[in-house]
Tab-separated table of C-alpha atoms in Angstrom:
chain	number	residue	atom	x	y	z
A	1	MET	CA	0.363	-0.329	-0.461
A	2	ALA	CA	1.549	3.846	-0.176
A	3	ARG	CA	1.231	4.345	2.880
A	4	LYS	CA	0.687	2.777	6.960
A	5	ALA	CA	-2.821	1.825	7.449
A	6	SER	CA	-3.777	2.933	11.132
A	7	LEU	CA	-4.870	-0.941	11.645
A	8	SER	CA	-3.067	-3.613	9.902
A	9	GLY	CA	-4.965	-5.802	7.183
A	10	PHE	CA	-6.700	-3.248	7.009
A	11	PRO	CA	-6.729	-1.554	3.783
A	12	GLU	CA	-8.108	2.151	3.651
A	13	TRP	CA	-7.710	3.826	0.098
A	14	LEU	CA	-7.710	7.660	-0.287
A	15	PRO	CA	-10.599	8.975	-3.179
A	16	GLU	CA	-7.757	9.037	-5.585
A	17	GLU	CA	-7.225	5.013	-4.622
A	18	ARG	CA	-10.544	4.125	-4.524
A	19	LEU	CA	-11.299	5.286	-7.764
A	20	ILE	CA	-8.750	2.987	-9.162
A	21	GLU	CA	-9.810	0.106	-7.304
A	22	GLN	CA	-13.315	0.491	-8.698
A	23	SER	CA	-11.873	0.954	-12.513
A	24	VAL	CA	-10.776	-2.272	-12.128
A	25	ILE	CA	-13.832	-3.830	-10.197
A	26	ASP	CA	-15.576	-2.607	-13.499
A	27	VAL	CA	-13.343	-3.937	-16.314
A	28	LEU	CA	-13.450	-7.314	-14.721
A	29	GLN	CA	-17.477	-7.369	-14.142
A	30	ARG	CA	-17.634	-6.215	-17.556
A	31	SER	CA	-15.948	-9.120	-18.648
A	32	PHE	CA	-17.255	-11.442	-16.966
A	33	GLU	CA	-20.073	-10.484	-18.017
A	34	LEU	CA	-19.140	-10.314	-21.612
A	35	HIS	CA	-18.589	-14.330	-21.418
A	36	GLY	CA	-22.173	-14.371	-20.163
A	37	PHE	CA	-21.430	-14.740	-16.649
A	38	SER	CA	-23.564	-13.707	-13.943
A	39	SER	CA	-24.278	-12.076	-10.367
A	40	ILE	CA	-24.358	-13.129	-7.296
A	41	GLU	CA	-24.042	-12.139	-3.667
A	42	THR	CA	-23.712	-14.493	-0.575
A	43	ARG	CA	-23.447	-13.518	3.261
A	44	ALA	CA	-21.127	-12.269	5.100
A	45	VAL	CA	-20.481	-15.193	7.346
A	46	GLU	CA	-21.250	-19.060	7.320
A	47	THR	CA	-21.422	-21.525	9.652
A	48	VAL	CA	-17.903	-22.199	11.256
A	49	GLY	CA	-19.090	-26.293	10.856
A	50	ASP	CA	-18.383	-25.540	7.380
A	51	LEU	CA	-15.852	-22.785	6.524
A	52	LEU	CA	-13.272	-25.348	8.346
A	53	ARG	CA	-15.047	-28.583	6.027
A	54	LYS	CA	-12.861	-27.416	2.728
A	55	GLY	CA	-10.083	-27.909	3.412
A	56	GLU	CA	-8.797	-24.175	4.723
A	57	ILE	CA	-8.457	-25.302	8.642
A	58	ASP	CA	-4.848	-23.801	8.316
A	59	LYS	CA	-6.518	-20.253	7.886
A	60	GLU	CA	-8.061	-18.188	11.730
A	61	VAL	CA	-11.703	-17.819	11.134
A	62	TYR	CA	-12.883	-14.493	12.274
A	63	ALA	CA	-15.728	-15.847	14.305
A	64	VAL	CA	-18.529	-13.452	14.664
A	65	SER	CA	-20.111	-12.491	18.454
A	66	ARG	CA	-22.823	-9.809	19.602
A	67	LEU	CA	-21.405	-7.600	21.820
A	68	GLN	CA	-18.120	-10.585	22.161
A	69	ALA	CA	-21.159	-12.777	24.148
A	70	GLU	CA	-19.474	-15.705	25.504
A	71	GLU	CA	-21.688	-18.605	24.096
A	72	ALA	CA	-21.467	-17.064	20.319
A	73	SER	CA	-17.788	-18.547	20.367
A	74	ALA	CA	-15.827	-19.738	17.366
A	75	SER	CA	-17.762	-23.446	17.702
A	76	GLU	CA	-18.780	-25.289	14.794
A	77	SER	CA	-22.008	-24.330	15.172
A	78	GLY	CA	-21.510	-20.674	15.484
A	79	LEU	CA	-21.251	-18.009	12.664
A	80	ALA	CA	-17.412	-16.865	11.470
A	81	LEU	CA	-16.730	-13.636	8.701
A	82	HIS	CA	-15.812	-16.244	5.156
A	83	TYR	CA	-12.601	-16.503	4.005
A	84	ASP	CA	-12.912	-17.149	0.890
A	85	LEU	CA	-16.000	-17.085	-1.672
A	86	THR	CA	-15.876	-21.366	-2.913
A	87	VAL	CA	-18.193	-22.322	0.881
A	88	PRO	CA	-20.326	-20.002	0.318
A	89	LEU	CA	-21.043	-20.852	-2.854
A	90	ALA	CA	-21.088	-24.443	-2.264
A	91	ARG	CA	-23.474	-23.906	0.383
A	92	TYR	CA	-25.561	-21.379	-2.306
A	93	VAL	CA	-25.823	-23.858	-4.776
A	94	VAL	CA	-26.880	-26.453	-2.537
A	95	GLU	CA	-29.483	-24.810	-1.224
A	96	ASN	CA	-31.403	-22.814	-3.863
A	97	ALA	CA	-30.484	-26.397	-6.326
A	98	GLY	CA	-34.061	-25.674	-7.560
A	99	HIS	CA	-34.332	-22.289	-9.056
A	100	LEU	CA	-31.057	-22.301	-10.259
A	101	ALA	CA	-30.451	-23.375	-14.919
A	102	PHE	CA	-27.158	-25.623	-14.656
A	103	PRO	CA	-24.824	-25.084	-15.883
A	104	PHE	CA	-24.595	-22.280	-13.557
A	105	ARG	CA	-22.460	-19.954	-15.150
A	106	ARG	CA	-21.926	-16.982	-11.635
A	107	TYR	CA	-19.255	-14.053	-10.745
A	108	GLN	CA	-19.388	-12.631	-7.483
A	109	ILE	CA	-17.618	-9.332	-6.007
A	110	GLN	CA	-17.159	-9.421	-2.622
A	111	LYS	CA	-14.888	-9.054	0.347
A	112	CYS	CA	-13.758	-11.090	2.630
A	113	TRP	CA	-11.735	-11.805	6.247
A	114	ARG	CA	-9.085	-14.048	6.732
A	115	GLY	CA	-6.588	-14.207	10.123
A	116	GLU	CA	-3.492	-14.384	8.961
A	117	ARG	CA	-0.147	-12.707	9.274
A	118	PRO	CA	-0.329	-8.913	7.316
A	119	GLN	CA	1.985	-8.111	4.371
A	120	GLU	CA	2.266	-6.808	0.861
A	121	GLY	CA	-0.854	-8.733	-1.254
A	122	ARG	CA	-2.554	-9.915	2.715
A	123	ALA	CA	-4.517	-8.648	3.943
A	124	ARG	CA	-6.980	-9.503	6.869
A	125	GLU	CA	-9.763	-7.718	4.515
A	126	PHE	CA	-9.641	-8.110	1.425
A	127	THR	CA	-11.868	-8.064	-2.094
A	128	GLN	CA	-11.853	-11.481	-4.022
A	129	ALA	CA	-13.524	-11.781	-7.662
A	130	ASP	CA	-14.519	-15.240	-8.212
A	131	ILE	CA	-16.220	-17.013	-10.945
A	132	ASP	CA	-16.966	-20.715	-11.700
A	133	VAL	CA	-19.073	-22.510	-13.934
A	134	VAL	CA	-21.128	-25.394	-11.915
A	135	GLY	CA	-22.079	-28.117	-13.439
A	136	ASP	CA	-25.863	-30.849	-11.607
A	137	GLY	CA	-24.243	-34.532	-11.805
A	138	VAL	CA	-22.085	-33.750	-14.566
A	139	LEU	CA	-19.589	-30.067	-16.415
A	140	PRO	CA	-17.689	-30.598	-19.105
A	141	PHE	CA	-14.186	-30.717	-19.060
A	142	ARG	CA	-14.670	-27.644	-22.124
A	143	TYR	CA	-15.392	-24.601	-19.207
A	144	ASP	CA	-12.074	-25.470	-17.818
A	145	ILE	CA	-10.577	-24.320	-20.830
A	146	GLU	CA	-13.562	-21.535	-21.041
A	147	LEU	CA	-12.356	-19.711	-17.536
A	148	ALA	CA	-8.854	-19.621	-17.906
A	149	LEU	CA	-10.002	-17.249	-21.409
A	150	THR	CA	-11.889	-15.397	-19.495
A	151	VAL	CA	-9.756	-14.392	-16.788
A	152	VAL	CA	-6.501	-13.934	-19.039
A	153	GLU	CA	-8.869	-11.298	-21.060
A	154	ALA	CA	-9.884	-10.244	-17.771
A	155	LEU	CA	-6.422	-9.397	-16.375
A	156	GLY	CA	-5.708	-8.666	-19.634
A	157	ALA	CA	-7.947	-5.224	-19.125
A	158	LEU	CA	-6.677	-4.102	-16.218
A	159	PRO	CA	-3.278	-0.793	-15.974
A	160	ILE	CA	-1.371	-3.794	-14.591
A	161	PRO	CA	1.260	-5.552	-16.165
A	162	GLU	CA	1.269	-8.813	-18.266
A	163	VAL	CA	0.768	-11.677	-16.616
A	164	THR	CA	1.280	-15.205	-17.322
A	165	LEU	CA	-1.019	-17.760	-16.347
A	166	ARG	CA	0.587	-20.965	-14.713
A	167	VAL	CA	-1.770	-24.429	-15.834
A	168	ASN	CA	-1.662	-27.625	-14.703
A	169	ASN	CA	-3.780	-30.808	-13.587
A	170	ARG	CA	-4.002	-33.061	-10.478
A	171	LYS	CA	-4.921	-36.080	-12.297
A	172	LEU	CA	-1.218	-35.629	-14.383
A	173	ALA	CA	-0.306	-35.242	-10.921
A	174	GLU	CA	-1.467	-38.205	-8.908
A	175	GLY	CA	-1.191	-40.509	-11.749
A	176	PHE	CA	2.442	-39.671	-11.647
A	177	TYR	CA	3.098	-40.375	-8.091
A	178	ARG	CA	0.862	-43.359	-8.172
A	179	GLY	CA	2.797	-44.781	-11.462
A	180	ILE	CA	5.867	-44.454	-9.447
A	181	GLY	CA	4.573	-45.760	-6.597
A	182	LEU	CA	4.339	-42.390	-4.128
A	183	GLU	CA	0.782	-44.141	-3.069
A	184	ASP	CA	-0.195	-40.806	-0.528
A	185	THR	CA	-0.619	-38.534	-3.825
A	186	ALA	CA	-2.000	-35.823	-0.427
A	187	ALA	CA	0.916	-35.461	0.659
A	188	VAL	CA	3.910	-34.953	-1.753
A	189	LEU	CA	1.889	-32.995	-3.292
A	190	ARG	CA	1.614	-30.570	0.113
A	191	SER	CA	5.169	-31.242	-0.162
A	192	ILE	CA	5.971	-30.046	-4.289
A	193	ASP	CA	2.784	-27.068	-2.682
A	194	LYS	CA	6.025	-26.263	-1.051
A	195	LEU	CA	8.359	-26.084	-4.321
A	196	GLU	CA	9.016	-22.615	-4.688
A	197	LYS	CA	9.055	-20.821	-1.375
A	198	ILE	CA	11.201	-23.798	0.013
A	199	GLY	CA	13.657	-24.790	-2.367
A	200	PRO	CA	13.544	-28.813	-3.832
A	201	GLY	CA	16.075	-29.683	-0.888
A	202	LYS	CA	13.383	-28.793	1.301
A	203	VAL	CA	10.929	-30.744	-0.189
A	204	GLY	CA	13.118	-33.516	-0.826
A	205	GLU	CA	13.110	-34.022	2.933
A	206	LEU	CA	9.051	-33.876	2.703
A	207	LEU	CA	8.464	-36.158	0.326
A	208	ARG	CA	11.196	-38.342	2.647
A	209	ASP	CA	9.996	-37.941	5.666
A	210	GLU	CA	5.533	-37.539	5.473
A	211	ALA	CA	5.180	-39.229	1.684
A	212	GLY	CA	7.821	-42.619	2.356
A	213	ALA	CA	9.619	-41.538	-1.202
A	214	ASP	CA	12.975	-43.569	-1.701
A	215	GLU	CA	14.989	-41.062	-3.741
A	216	GLU	CA	14.142	-42.634	-6.534
A	217	GLN	CA	10.742	-40.895	-6.208
A	218	VAL	CA	11.773	-37.547	-4.833
A	219	ARG	CA	14.364	-37.892	-8.180
A	220	LEU	CA	11.764	-37.853	-10.354
A	221	ALA	CA	8.649	-36.690	-8.416
A	222	LEU	CA	11.265	-33.285	-8.693
A	223	GLU	CA	12.170	-33.912	-12.069
A	224	LEU	CA	8.423	-34.086	-13.387
A	225	ALA	CA	8.178	-30.546	-11.112
A	226	SER	CA	10.562	-28.800	-13.298
A	227	ILE	CA	8.498	-29.258	-16.884
A	228	ARG	CA	8.264	-25.913	-17.804
A	229	THR	CA	7.191	-25.013	-21.473
A	230	PRO	CA	4.958	-22.553	-22.898
A	231	ASP	CA	3.287	-25.066	-25.703
A	232	THR	CA	2.428	-28.194	-25.371
A	233	SER	CA	5.714	-30.108	-25.336
A	234	PHE	CA	5.453	-30.956	-21.513
A	235	VAL	CA	3.546	-34.177	-23.155
A	236	GLU	CA	6.561	-35.771	-24.570
A	237	GLN	CA	8.828	-33.638	-21.601
A	238	VAL	CA	6.469	-36.133	-19.098
A	239	ARG	CA	6.599	-39.127	-21.123
A	240	ALA	CA	10.418	-38.662	-21.200
A	241	LEU	CA	10.403	-40.248	-17.734
A	242	GLY	CA	9.125	-43.720	-18.097
A	243	VAL	CA	5.851	-43.835	-16.331
A	244	THR	CA	2.773	-44.023	-17.406
A	245	GLY	CA	-0.823	-44.934	-16.023
A	246	GLU	CA	-4.866	-44.513	-17.281
A	247	LEU	CA	-5.757	-41.399	-15.089
A	248	LEU	CA	-2.158	-40.036	-15.946
A	249	ASP	CA	-3.211	-39.933	-19.696
A	250	GLU	CA	-6.098	-38.195	-18.537
A	251	GLY	CA	-4.663	-35.211	-17.100
A	252	LEU	CA	-2.181	-35.117	-19.681
A	253	GLU	CA	-4.101	-34.635	-22.972
A	254	GLU	CA	-6.449	-32.223	-20.414
A	255	LEU	CA	-3.738	-29.609	-19.294
A	256	ARG	CA	-2.344	-29.965	-23.228
A	257	GLN	CA	-5.942	-28.512	-24.038
A	258	VAL	CA	-6.316	-26.046	-22.229
A	259	VAL	CA	-1.464	-24.779	-22.873
A	260	ALA	CA	-2.266	-25.536	-26.988
A	261	GLU	CA	-6.284	-22.834	-26.579
A	262	VAL	CA	-4.378	-20.632	-24.964
A	263	ALA	CA	-2.028	-20.463	-26.358
A	264	ARG	CA	-3.290	-20.121	-29.887
A	265	ARG	CA	-5.620	-16.894	-28.390
A	266	ALA	CA	-3.532	-15.542	-26.093
A	267	PRO	CA	0.381	-16.309	-26.762
A	268	GLY	CA	2.443	-15.598	-24.679
A	269	ARG	CA	0.024	-15.625	-21.168
A	270	VAL	CA	0.516	-19.681	-20.511
A	271	VAL	CA	3.222	-22.391	-19.367
A	272	ALA	CA	2.042	-25.557	-18.710
A	273	ASP	CA	3.935	-25.756	-14.936
A	274	LEU	CA	4.337	-28.741	-13.757
A	275	SER	CA	5.159	-27.681	-10.144
A	276	ILE	CA	1.165	-25.933	-9.936
A	277	ALA	CA	0.233	-28.435	-6.870
A	278	ARG	CA	-2.375	-26.564	-4.651
A	279	GLY	CA	-2.639	-27.538	-1.925
A	280	LEU	CA	-5.875	-27.918	-1.002
A	281	ASP	CA	-7.519	-31.369	-1.158
A	282	TYR	CA	-10.783	-31.063	-3.487
A	283	TYR	CA	-8.844	-30.284	-6.177
A	284	THR	CA	-9.887	-33.485	-8.943
A	285	GLY	CA	-8.272	-31.601	-12.226
A	286	THR	CA	-7.314	-28.309	-13.831
A	287	VAL	CA	-5.870	-25.907	-11.792
A	288	TYR	CA	-4.220	-22.601	-12.023
A	289	GLU	CA	-2.390	-19.570	-10.663
A	290	THR	CA	-1.404	-16.415	-12.445
A	291	VAL	CA	1.930	-13.590	-11.053
A	292	LEU	CA	2.385	-10.323	-12.637
A	293	ASP	CA	5.825	-11.261	-14.981
A	294	GLY	CA	8.371	-8.975	-13.318
A	295	HIS	CA	6.338	-9.339	-10.083
A	296	GLU	CA	6.275	-12.594	-9.080
A	297	SER	CA	7.303	-12.130	-5.260
A	298	LEU	CA	3.491	-11.061	-5.107
A	299	GLY	CA	2.475	-14.372	-4.911
A	300	SER	CA	-0.366	-15.395	-7.406
A	301	ILE	CA	-2.768	-12.544	-8.080
A	302	CYS	CA	-5.404	-15.402	-9.622
A	303	SER	CA	-5.400	-19.267	-8.767
A	304	GLY	CA	-8.265	-21.559	-8.605
A	305	GLY	CA	-9.301	-24.992	-9.947
A	306	ARG	CA	-11.785	-27.819	-10.930
A	307	TYR	CA	-13.662	-29.259	-8.151
A	308	ASP	CA	-15.113	-32.639	-9.492
A	309	ALA	CA	-18.023	-32.159	-6.367
A	310	LEU	CA	-18.153	-28.616	-4.853
A	311	ALA	CA	-21.093	-29.294	-3.018
A	312	ARG	CA	-23.678	-32.933	-3.054
A	313	LYS	CA	-27.365	-32.290	-1.236
A	314	GLY	CA	-29.005	-35.852	-0.815
A	315	ASN	CA	-28.080	-37.675	-4.660
A	316	ARG	CA	-27.041	-34.663	-6.441
A	317	THR	CA	-23.035	-33.410	-6.401
A	318	PHE	CA	-22.514	-30.122	-7.903
A	319	PRO	CA	-19.552	-30.778	-9.775
A	320	GLY	CA	-17.612	-26.765	-10.446
A	321	VAL	CA	-14.327	-24.762	-12.002
A	322	GLY	CA	-13.911	-21.902	-11.346
A	323	LEU	CA	-11.366	-19.151	-10.191
A	324	SER	CA	-10.506	-15.799	-7.479
A	325	ILE	CA	-8.667	-13.279	-8.300
A	326	GLY	CA	-7.315	-11.237	-5.186
A	327	VAL	CA	-8.852	-7.432	-6.082
A	328	THR	CA	-7.109	-5.950	-3.218
A	329	ARG	CA	-3.456	-7.857	-3.993
A	330	ILE	CA	-3.233	-6.364	-7.567
A	331	VAL	CA	-4.771	-2.562	-6.037
A	332	SER	CA	-2.624	-2.592	-3.797
A	333	ARG	CA	0.126	-3.324	-6.371
A	334	ILE	CA	-0.960	-1.224	-9.059
A	335	VAL	CA	-1.092	2.091	-6.165
A	336	SER	CA	2.209	1.268	-4.823
A	337	GLN	CA	4.343	1.258	-8.155
A	338	GLY	CA	2.445	3.288	-9.976
A	339	PHE	CA	0.803	1.308	-12.789
A	340	ALA	CA	-1.758	3.476	-13.300
A	341	ALA	CA	-2.866	7.145	-13.354
A	342	VAL	CA	-6.666	8.850	-12.191
A	343	SER	CA	-7.103	11.965	-14.178
A	344	ARG	CA	-8.347	13.815	-11.541
A	345	PRO	CA	-9.010	12.736	-7.767
A	346	VAL	CA	-12.770	13.335	-7.777
A	347	PRO	CA	-15.701	12.808	-10.253
A	348	THR	CA	-16.749	16.241	-10.124
A	349	ALA	CA	-16.175	17.965	-13.882
A	350	VAL	CA	-17.742	20.450	-12.813
A	351	LEU	CA	-18.227	23.730	-9.840
A	352	VAL	CA	-21.641	26.427	-10.461
A	353	THR	CA	-20.419	29.731	-8.547
A	354	LEU	CA	-22.038	31.958	-6.671
A	355	ALA	CA	-21.663	35.210	-7.970
A	356	ASP	CA	-23.975	35.819	-4.234
A	357	ASP	CA	-25.971	34.404	-1.819
A	358	ASP	CA	-29.218	34.871	-3.360
A	359	SER	CA	-28.095	33.393	-6.887
A	360	TRP	CA	-27.816	29.957	-5.315
A	361	SER	CA	-30.777	27.907	-5.754
A	362	GLN	CA	-30.378	29.473	-9.092
A	363	ALA	CA	-27.232	27.991	-9.454
A	364	GLN	CA	-28.771	24.388	-8.384
A	365	ASP	CA	-30.935	24.973	-11.614
A	366	VAL	CA	-27.693	24.862	-14.035
A	367	ALA	CA	-26.878	21.735	-11.318
A	368	ALA	CA	-29.535	20.048	-11.844
A	369	ALA	CA	-29.271	20.769	-15.843
A	370	LEU	CA	-26.190	19.311	-16.111
A	371	ARG	CA	-26.940	16.540	-14.330
A	372	GLY	CA	-29.834	15.565	-16.112
A	373	ARG	CA	-27.004	14.721	-19.068
A	374	GLY	CA	-24.873	13.146	-16.617
A	375	ILE	CA	-22.885	15.006	-16.028
A	376	PRO	CA	-21.310	14.836	-12.455
A	377	THR	CA	-21.695	18.876	-11.223
A	378	GLU	CA	-21.099	20.807	-7.631
A	379	VAL	CA	-22.843	24.148	-6.528
A	380	ALA	CA	-20.162	26.260	-4.276
A	381	ALA	CA	-21.660	26.891	-0.497
A	382	THR	CA	-20.733	30.596	-0.097
A	383	ALA	CA	-20.342	33.313	-2.199
A	384	GLU	CA	-16.682	33.846	-1.766
A	385	LYS	CA	-14.381	35.671	-4.603
A	386	PHE	CA	-14.442	33.783	-7.523
A	387	GLY	CA	-10.625	33.650	-7.434
A	388	LYS	CA	-11.107	31.835	-4.529
A	389	GLN	CA	-13.431	29.141	-5.620
A	390	ILE	CA	-11.740	29.059	-8.753
A	391	LYS	CA	-8.598	28.095	-6.538
A	392	TYR	CA	-10.867	25.601	-4.615
A	393	ALA	CA	-11.992	23.640	-7.583
A	394	ASP	CA	-8.987	23.766	-8.427
A	395	ARG	CA	-7.917	22.382	-4.780
A	396	ARG	CA	-9.836	19.414	-5.430
A	397	GLY	CA	-9.207	18.972	-9.512
A	398	ILE	CA	-12.383	20.149	-10.438
A	399	PRO	CA	-11.640	21.417	-14.542
A	400	PHE	CA	-14.364	23.040	-15.259
A	401	VAL	CA	-16.166	26.297	-13.347
A	402	TRP	CA	-19.613	27.841	-14.426
A	403	PHE	CA	-20.756	30.889	-14.203
A	404	THR	CA	-22.941	32.561	-14.107
A	405	ASP	CA	-24.284	36.713	-15.218
A	406	THR	CA	-26.946	38.434	-13.948
A	407	ASP	CA	-28.450	39.098	-16.861
A	408	GLY	CA	-28.397	35.027	-17.409
A	409	THR	CA	-25.449	34.425	-19.248
A	410	HIS	CA	-23.347	31.285	-18.244
A	411	GLU	CA	-19.981	31.169	-19.713
A	412	VAL	CA	-17.756	27.537	-18.386
A	413	LYS	CA	-13.634	28.428	-18.328
A	414	ASP	CA	-11.918	24.905	-18.319
A	415	ILE	CA	-8.676	25.871	-15.343
A	416	ARG	CA	-6.470	24.001	-16.806
A	417	SER	CA	-6.185	25.648	-19.708
A	418	GLY	CA	-7.577	28.979	-18.735
A	419	GLU	CA	-10.159	28.847	-22.144
A	420	GLN	CA	-13.245	30.808	-21.290
A	421	VAL	CA	-16.271	30.366	-23.043
A	422	SER	CA	-20.071	30.463	-22.921
A	423	ALA	CA	-22.453	27.781	-22.552
A	424	ASP	CA	-26.331	27.032	-22.319
A	425	PRO	CA	-27.282	24.353	-18.930
A	426	GLU	CA	-29.523	23.070	-21.510
A	427	SER	CA	-27.463	21.970	-23.825
A	428	TRP	CA	-22.534	22.327	-23.238
A	429	MET	CA	-21.128	18.254	-22.916
A	430	PRO	CA	-17.288	18.666	-21.598
A	431	PRO	CA	-15.440	16.466	-23.428
A	432	VAL	CA	-15.751	12.986	-22.752
A	433	ALA	CA	-12.885	12.392	-21.485
A	434	ASP	CA	-13.102	14.585	-18.578
A	435	VAL	CA	-17.216	13.117	-18.362
A	436	ARG	CA	-15.931	11.155	-15.489
A	437	PRO	CA	-11.782	10.403	-13.915
A	438	VAL	CA	-10.372	7.758	-16.550
A	439	VAL	CA	-7.932	5.212	-15.008
A	440	THR	CA	-5.243	4.451	-17.404
A	441	ALA	CA	-1.939	2.491	-17.773
A	442	VAL	CA	1.552	4.861	-16.963
């Protein structure tokens, strides 16, 4: 963030920073809707039992109590603020299954809360933007490809450096581990997921200690994780390791399809990265992580994957595939690195001045006419000297100042250039770029 928060982990934005955040949200919303995703909003709280059921037990949840009543403790029947939007989606699908058309395509942009140590890119209160497709019983694999394309397009429209979508497949990984005799694939995945943080030497130790791997199994597991290609050549590299299996073959083909299509539509934006494990147990196929090129230390700004049992209701199973974009993480980096500039820090385009205090009502008529055409307008509160009213507009970042003479004629001044012209409140329009604040990449 650009400045130190008074309460660590709970970002607050200055007006121009908030304009950047809102612009990011608007771009994502437009991108999602262009791809046919519908917006939903879920409640802020879920039961603690539900929040802990999806494998995020290492994340501290914020329990909700009423006036700090002891009985509202973090028991499984208690309530807590949601730490992501996947758990709420699962409950929402089960509770509303009779009202939804499947496959259900949803996006959701909301606040989340997570009790972890604040640092750059990690906050205790943050905004996420999720997209998911949920099926009833089955969900065609092609949605895995469509989600990747949607996210690459959405992130590409933001005022940030280029992104790289790193993709792997859990079937590929699990099939390979079983093929070399490692049956505790969950333990292997948890170890491999730490590769970037602790390096291959420490991961090798974890594989020996927690997954019971011997030296040859460690070597092969680390060789698999070292494969990284911007095209489908990873298939031959995996085959060259000499491991076979039906699940491995299925995962290889699914990953090949994702990488081939994204590479065709967004060249240079996708990498098959077989070190991507996503340590959560519920992923069953494609897994994604996305990094800002040149800012990899920030961590993933967008991640997710395929889960074949997002939720269950009786004998019905709802598989899904989805991605979560860390809006707050992205905005923090935009602000701290100056990736974007705002044309002005306030929405107001015009300040209507007062010649005297009796003209306030007439000035409101002018403002109403301008607002009626979508021009954000303020009216001066007091009839100070025009010089002071202009200075106020300049201090606020308002580009135009409106004057009404005693004979009813009107003029408007662009205080950036000094140009002043006659104007009619019923027809005058500022340049399109000045109607609203504009966020542009720097």
